Amino acid sequence: MGVGTVWFVGAGPGDPDLITVKGRDLIARAGAILFAGSLVNVAATGWAPPGCLIADSKDMTLEQMSAWLIANAARCDTVVRLQTGDPALYGALIELVQPLDAAGVPVAVVPGVSSAMASAAAAVESFTLPEVTQTTIFTRVEGRTPMPDGEDLANLAAHRCTLCIFLSITLLHKVEAGLREAGWPDDAPMLVVHKASWPGEERIVRGTLATIKQQCRDAGIVSQAMVIASPTLGARQWPELTKSRLYDPGFTHRFRKATT
Ligand code: SAH
């Protein structure tokens, strides 16, 4: 049993062109593909070779998924588990890898473009800006999965850095409460991107801490959305910007000598 390798491949945020070349090549030689149909664009399976077994994990339990992967690794060299965005973020990666390890099935991971990055790209935003913030936190608010001690949004928001809040579009009241508890003002800029990068389906909502919940309600956005709170939002329109030291003419680094 277990001659093939199970590859956990990040499918990217939705646009099928945003999978990596490595991920696409693995799909093109896969004997079996299990994809997360609720979030992964089915178009990504279009590169699969004829005869490839393709299944949607939407209605499977974790046990059924690992059994499926183990069974197919016994008959194919390359089995692909296609996950949304990057497999390392909120993807039940370890829960699926452990039974494969126990069954002696080799496992490898191919990273993907996370929806956090696709959301920044959609809105032409930077999560870091010199002298504004140099830190980005990927988090969520508590839903059915409890938040570990010290990780509630109010604690994290106290850093005043960029917050990419996953899995929380239906919990905007909690997002708002956490940011307020940390002292973020009513006019703190907020960004919500729904279906970032999905051709023809992407929607961008810009607002403030005081307005974003109602704006999302009005826009009918209730799923697949990234919530971003950051002191960098809207910087494209700022008249004054502290330039990165990396491009400062007076700053010598590995690739360039200072000119002033
Ligand atoms: N591993 C994924 C995240 C999976 S959790 C990644 O790296 O992106 C699912 C959550 O990701 C959703 O609730 C939503 O917050 C976010 N998400 C996934 N795809 C998205 C997209 N195309 N646009 C905006 N948010 C998305």
XYZ file of C-alpha atoms and ligand atoms in Angstrom:
286
model
C 0.000 0.000 0.000
C 0.991 3.652 -0.393
C 3.328 3.735 -3.382
C 2.261 7.188 -4.570
C 2.810 10.589 -3.028
C -0.045 12.778 -1.847
C 0.651 16.385 -2.812
C -1.190 19.102 -0.922
C -1.343 21.819 -3.540
C -2.374 25.405 -2.899
C -4.830 26.195 -5.687
C -4.632 29.923 -5.045
C -7.486 32.281 -4.233
C -9.815 31.572 -7.168
C -8.388 32.792 -10.463
C -7.171 29.527 -12.040
C -4.127 31.413 -13.395
C -2.943 32.021 -9.833
C -1.933 28.427 -9.140
C 1.850 27.880 -9.217
C 3.500 26.265 -12.257
C 4.526 23.402 -9.980
C 0.944 22.914 -8.801
C -0.377 22.934 -12.359
C 2.259 20.423 -13.474
C 1.272 18.102 -10.631
C -2.397 18.333 -11.655
C -1.372 17.551 -15.230
C 0.174 14.249 -14.145
C -2.189 13.348 -11.310
C -3.926 9.993 -11.196
C -6.410 11.286 -8.647
C -7.450 14.738 -7.420
C -9.487 15.568 -4.347
C -10.537 19.192 -4.390
C -12.298 21.385 -1.849
C -15.303 22.210 -4.016
C -16.798 24.752 -1.661
C -13.839 27.141 -2.186
C -11.530 25.941 -4.963
C -12.360 27.008 -8.496
C -13.253 23.805 -10.331
C -11.507 25.246 -13.415
C -8.197 24.251 -11.785
C -9.048 20.601 -12.403
C -9.200 21.375 -16.129
C -5.475 20.538 -16.449
C -6.042 16.997 -15.219
C -5.109 14.259 -17.698
C -7.753 12.041 -19.289
C -8.738 9.231 -16.948
C -7.794 11.148 -13.798
C -10.205 10.432 -10.954
C -11.571 13.749 -9.660
C -13.637 14.017 -6.493
C -15.107 16.919 -4.549
C -14.487 16.745 -0.801
C -17.372 19.107 -0.054
C -19.559 16.413 1.506
C -16.782 14.233 2.975
C -15.615 14.011 6.574
C -11.873 14.257 7.312
C -11.808 10.471 7.823
C -13.415 9.892 4.427
C -10.942 12.303 2.824
C -7.867 10.627 4.288
C -9.255 7.180 3.379
C -9.795 8.406 -0.194
C -6.241 9.792 -0.421
C -4.700 6.620 1.025
C -6.707 4.361 -1.308
C -5.687 6.374 -4.374
C -2.021 6.602 -3.347
C -2.051 2.800 -3.442
C -2.861 2.858 -7.157
C -1.407 6.149 -8.517
C 2.044 7.763 -8.359
C 0.650 11.257 -7.982
C -2.379 12.117 -5.883
C -3.302 15.783 -5.475
C -5.251 17.327 -2.652
C -6.198 20.770 -4.005
C -6.721 23.331 -1.259
C -7.849 26.910 -1.446
C -5.239 29.650 -1.159
C -2.196 28.353 0.725
C -2.481 24.987 2.499
C -0.798 26.311 5.657
C -3.658 28.662 6.516
C -6.945 27.318 7.915
C -6.779 24.272 5.686
C -6.933 21.241 8.027
C -3.531 20.280 6.605
C -2.164 18.535 9.679
C -5.420 16.689 10.360
C -5.107 15.167 6.895
C -1.355 14.571 6.986
C -1.383 12.594 10.249
C -3.448 9.655 8.936
C -1.275 9.580 5.791
C 1.862 9.456 7.953
C 0.279 6.656 9.964
C -0.442 4.753 6.744
C 3.118 5.281 5.482
C 2.016 7.420 2.518
C 4.586 10.072 1.503
C 3.308 13.629 1.640
C 4.521 16.927 0.144
C 3.121 20.460 0.111
C 3.126 23.054 -2.686
C 2.377 26.571 -1.436
C -0.295 28.749 -2.974
C -1.306 32.393 -3.203
C -3.354 33.083 -0.100
C -6.589 35.026 -0.364
C -5.001 37.578 1.967
C -2.420 38.393 -0.683
C -4.992 38.280 -3.496
C -7.135 40.757 -1.537
C -4.228 43.178 -1.182
C -3.573 42.843 -4.909
C -7.231 43.395 -5.826
C -7.344 46.640 -3.878
C -3.776 47.775 -4.714
C -2.865 47.926 -1.051
C 0.365 47.217 0.813
C 0.215 45.474 4.176
C 3.474 47.122 5.233
C 4.561 50.726 4.913
C 7.704 52.319 6.310
C 7.072 53.976 9.657
C 3.378 52.986 9.576
C 3.466 49.272 10.198
C 5.967 46.524 9.461
C 3.812 43.685 10.718
C 0.857 41.689 9.395
C -1.223 39.314 11.468
C -3.325 36.554 9.898
C -6.174 35.777 12.249
C -9.906 35.196 12.636
C -12.506 35.863 15.269
C -14.022 33.101 17.313
C -16.690 31.086 15.558
C -17.121 27.391 16.263
C -13.321 27.136 16.623
C -12.350 28.760 19.935
C -9.515 31.302 19.981
C -6.508 30.317 22.117
C -5.711 32.493 25.141
C -4.144 35.829 24.284
C -5.334 35.742 20.665
C -8.611 37.553 20.842
C -8.841 40.354 18.330
C -8.598 43.101 20.949
C -5.190 41.757 22.013
C -3.900 41.475 18.471
C -5.327 44.825 17.384
C -3.408 46.510 20.198
C -0.351 46.225 17.923
C -1.928 48.687 15.458
C -0.527 46.622 12.616
C -2.257 45.117 9.568
C -4.868 42.513 10.429
C -6.063 40.044 7.799
C -9.159 38.513 9.303
C -10.233 35.226 7.727
C -13.500 33.320 8.191
C -15.202 36.255 9.854
C -17.468 38.007 7.348
C -20.595 36.855 9.221
C -19.014 37.924 12.512
C -18.310 41.574 11.712
C -19.946 42.596 14.993
C -17.144 40.717 16.790
C -14.502 42.287 14.553
C -15.901 45.715 15.302
C -16.048 45.036 19.058
C -12.449 43.767 19.136
C -11.048 46.735 17.255
C -12.990 49.195 19.411
C -11.786 47.498 22.582
C -8.228 48.018 21.334
C -8.958 51.696 20.802
C -9.280 51.835 17.010
C -11.323 54.928 16.111
C -14.617 55.069 14.197
C -12.846 56.358 11.095
C -10.197 53.602 11.012
C -10.147 52.393 7.383
C -11.405 48.886 6.647
C -11.437 46.794 3.517
C -13.507 43.762 2.596
C -12.755 41.777 -0.543
C -15.268 39.163 -1.637
C -14.029 36.387 -3.940
C -10.685 38.080 -4.528
C -9.334 37.226 -7.998
C -12.382 35.190 -9.102
C -12.962 36.312 -12.694
C -16.059 38.500 -12.850
C -17.039 37.872 -9.215
C -14.587 39.903 -7.159
C -16.090 42.730 -5.088
C -14.233 45.349 -3.093
C -15.867 47.268 -0.259
C -14.003 50.128 1.362
C -15.285 51.683 4.545
C -14.434 52.455 8.127
C -14.812 50.695 11.417
C -18.117 52.528 11.870
C -19.543 51.743 8.431
C -18.157 48.446 7.124
C -20.708 46.097 8.702
C -23.669 47.917 7.183
C -21.895 48.307 3.834
C -21.304 44.547 3.649
C -24.888 43.879 4.659
C -26.129 46.246 1.949
C -23.856 44.571 -0.590
C -25.125 41.136 0.472
C -21.621 39.831 1.200
C -21.987 36.864 3.539
C -19.244 34.437 2.510
C -15.761 34.036 1.018
C -14.539 37.432 2.048
C -11.336 38.787 3.551
C -11.690 41.488 6.186
C -8.687 43.775 6.438
C -8.049 46.423 9.053
C -4.836 48.340 8.636
C -3.318 51.771 9.141
C -1.887 51.404 5.614
C -5.236 51.224 3.806
C -5.750 53.913 1.212
C -2.075 54.928 1.190
C -2.183 55.174 -2.596
C -3.995 58.500 -2.096
C -1.781 59.869 0.651
C 0.050 63.063 -0.309
C 2.969 62.337 2.050
C 4.589 58.948 2.187
C 7.713 57.948 4.069
C 9.732 56.156 1.412
C 11.217 52.765 2.109
C 14.836 53.062 3.238
C 15.706 50.401 0.687
C 15.261 52.923 -2.134
C 16.761 55.872 -0.295
C 19.671 57.203 -2.383
C 21.706 57.602 0.828
C 21.308 53.987 1.827
C 23.912 51.444 0.769
C 22.920 47.836 0.550
C 24.049 44.620 -1.053
C 22.950 45.611 -4.554
C 23.642 49.337 -4.650
C 26.110 51.879 -3.274
C 24.818 55.078 -1.724
C 24.936 58.051 -4.057
C 24.521 60.818 -1.488
N -6.061 28.662 2.899
C -6.919 29.759 2.495
C -7.897 30.165 3.577
C -8.970 29.125 3.845
S -10.103 29.614 5.066
C -6.039 30.938 2.033
O -4.819 30.900 2.170
O -6.602 31.894 1.487
C -11.403 30.316 4.114
C -11.432 31.815 4.307
O -10.454 32.392 3.455
C -12.730 32.477 3.909
O -13.649 32.513 4.997
C -12.293 33.869 3.552
O -12.079 34.650 4.716
C -10.941 33.597 2.923
N -11.010 33.457 1.456
C -10.804 32.343 0.726
N -10.847 32.636 -0.591
C -11.093 33.952 -0.684
C -11.193 34.872 -1.773
N -11.047 34.475 -3.033
N -11.430 36.178 -1.483
C -11.530 36.614 -0.211
N -11.415 35.799 0.852
C -11.205 34.491 0.628
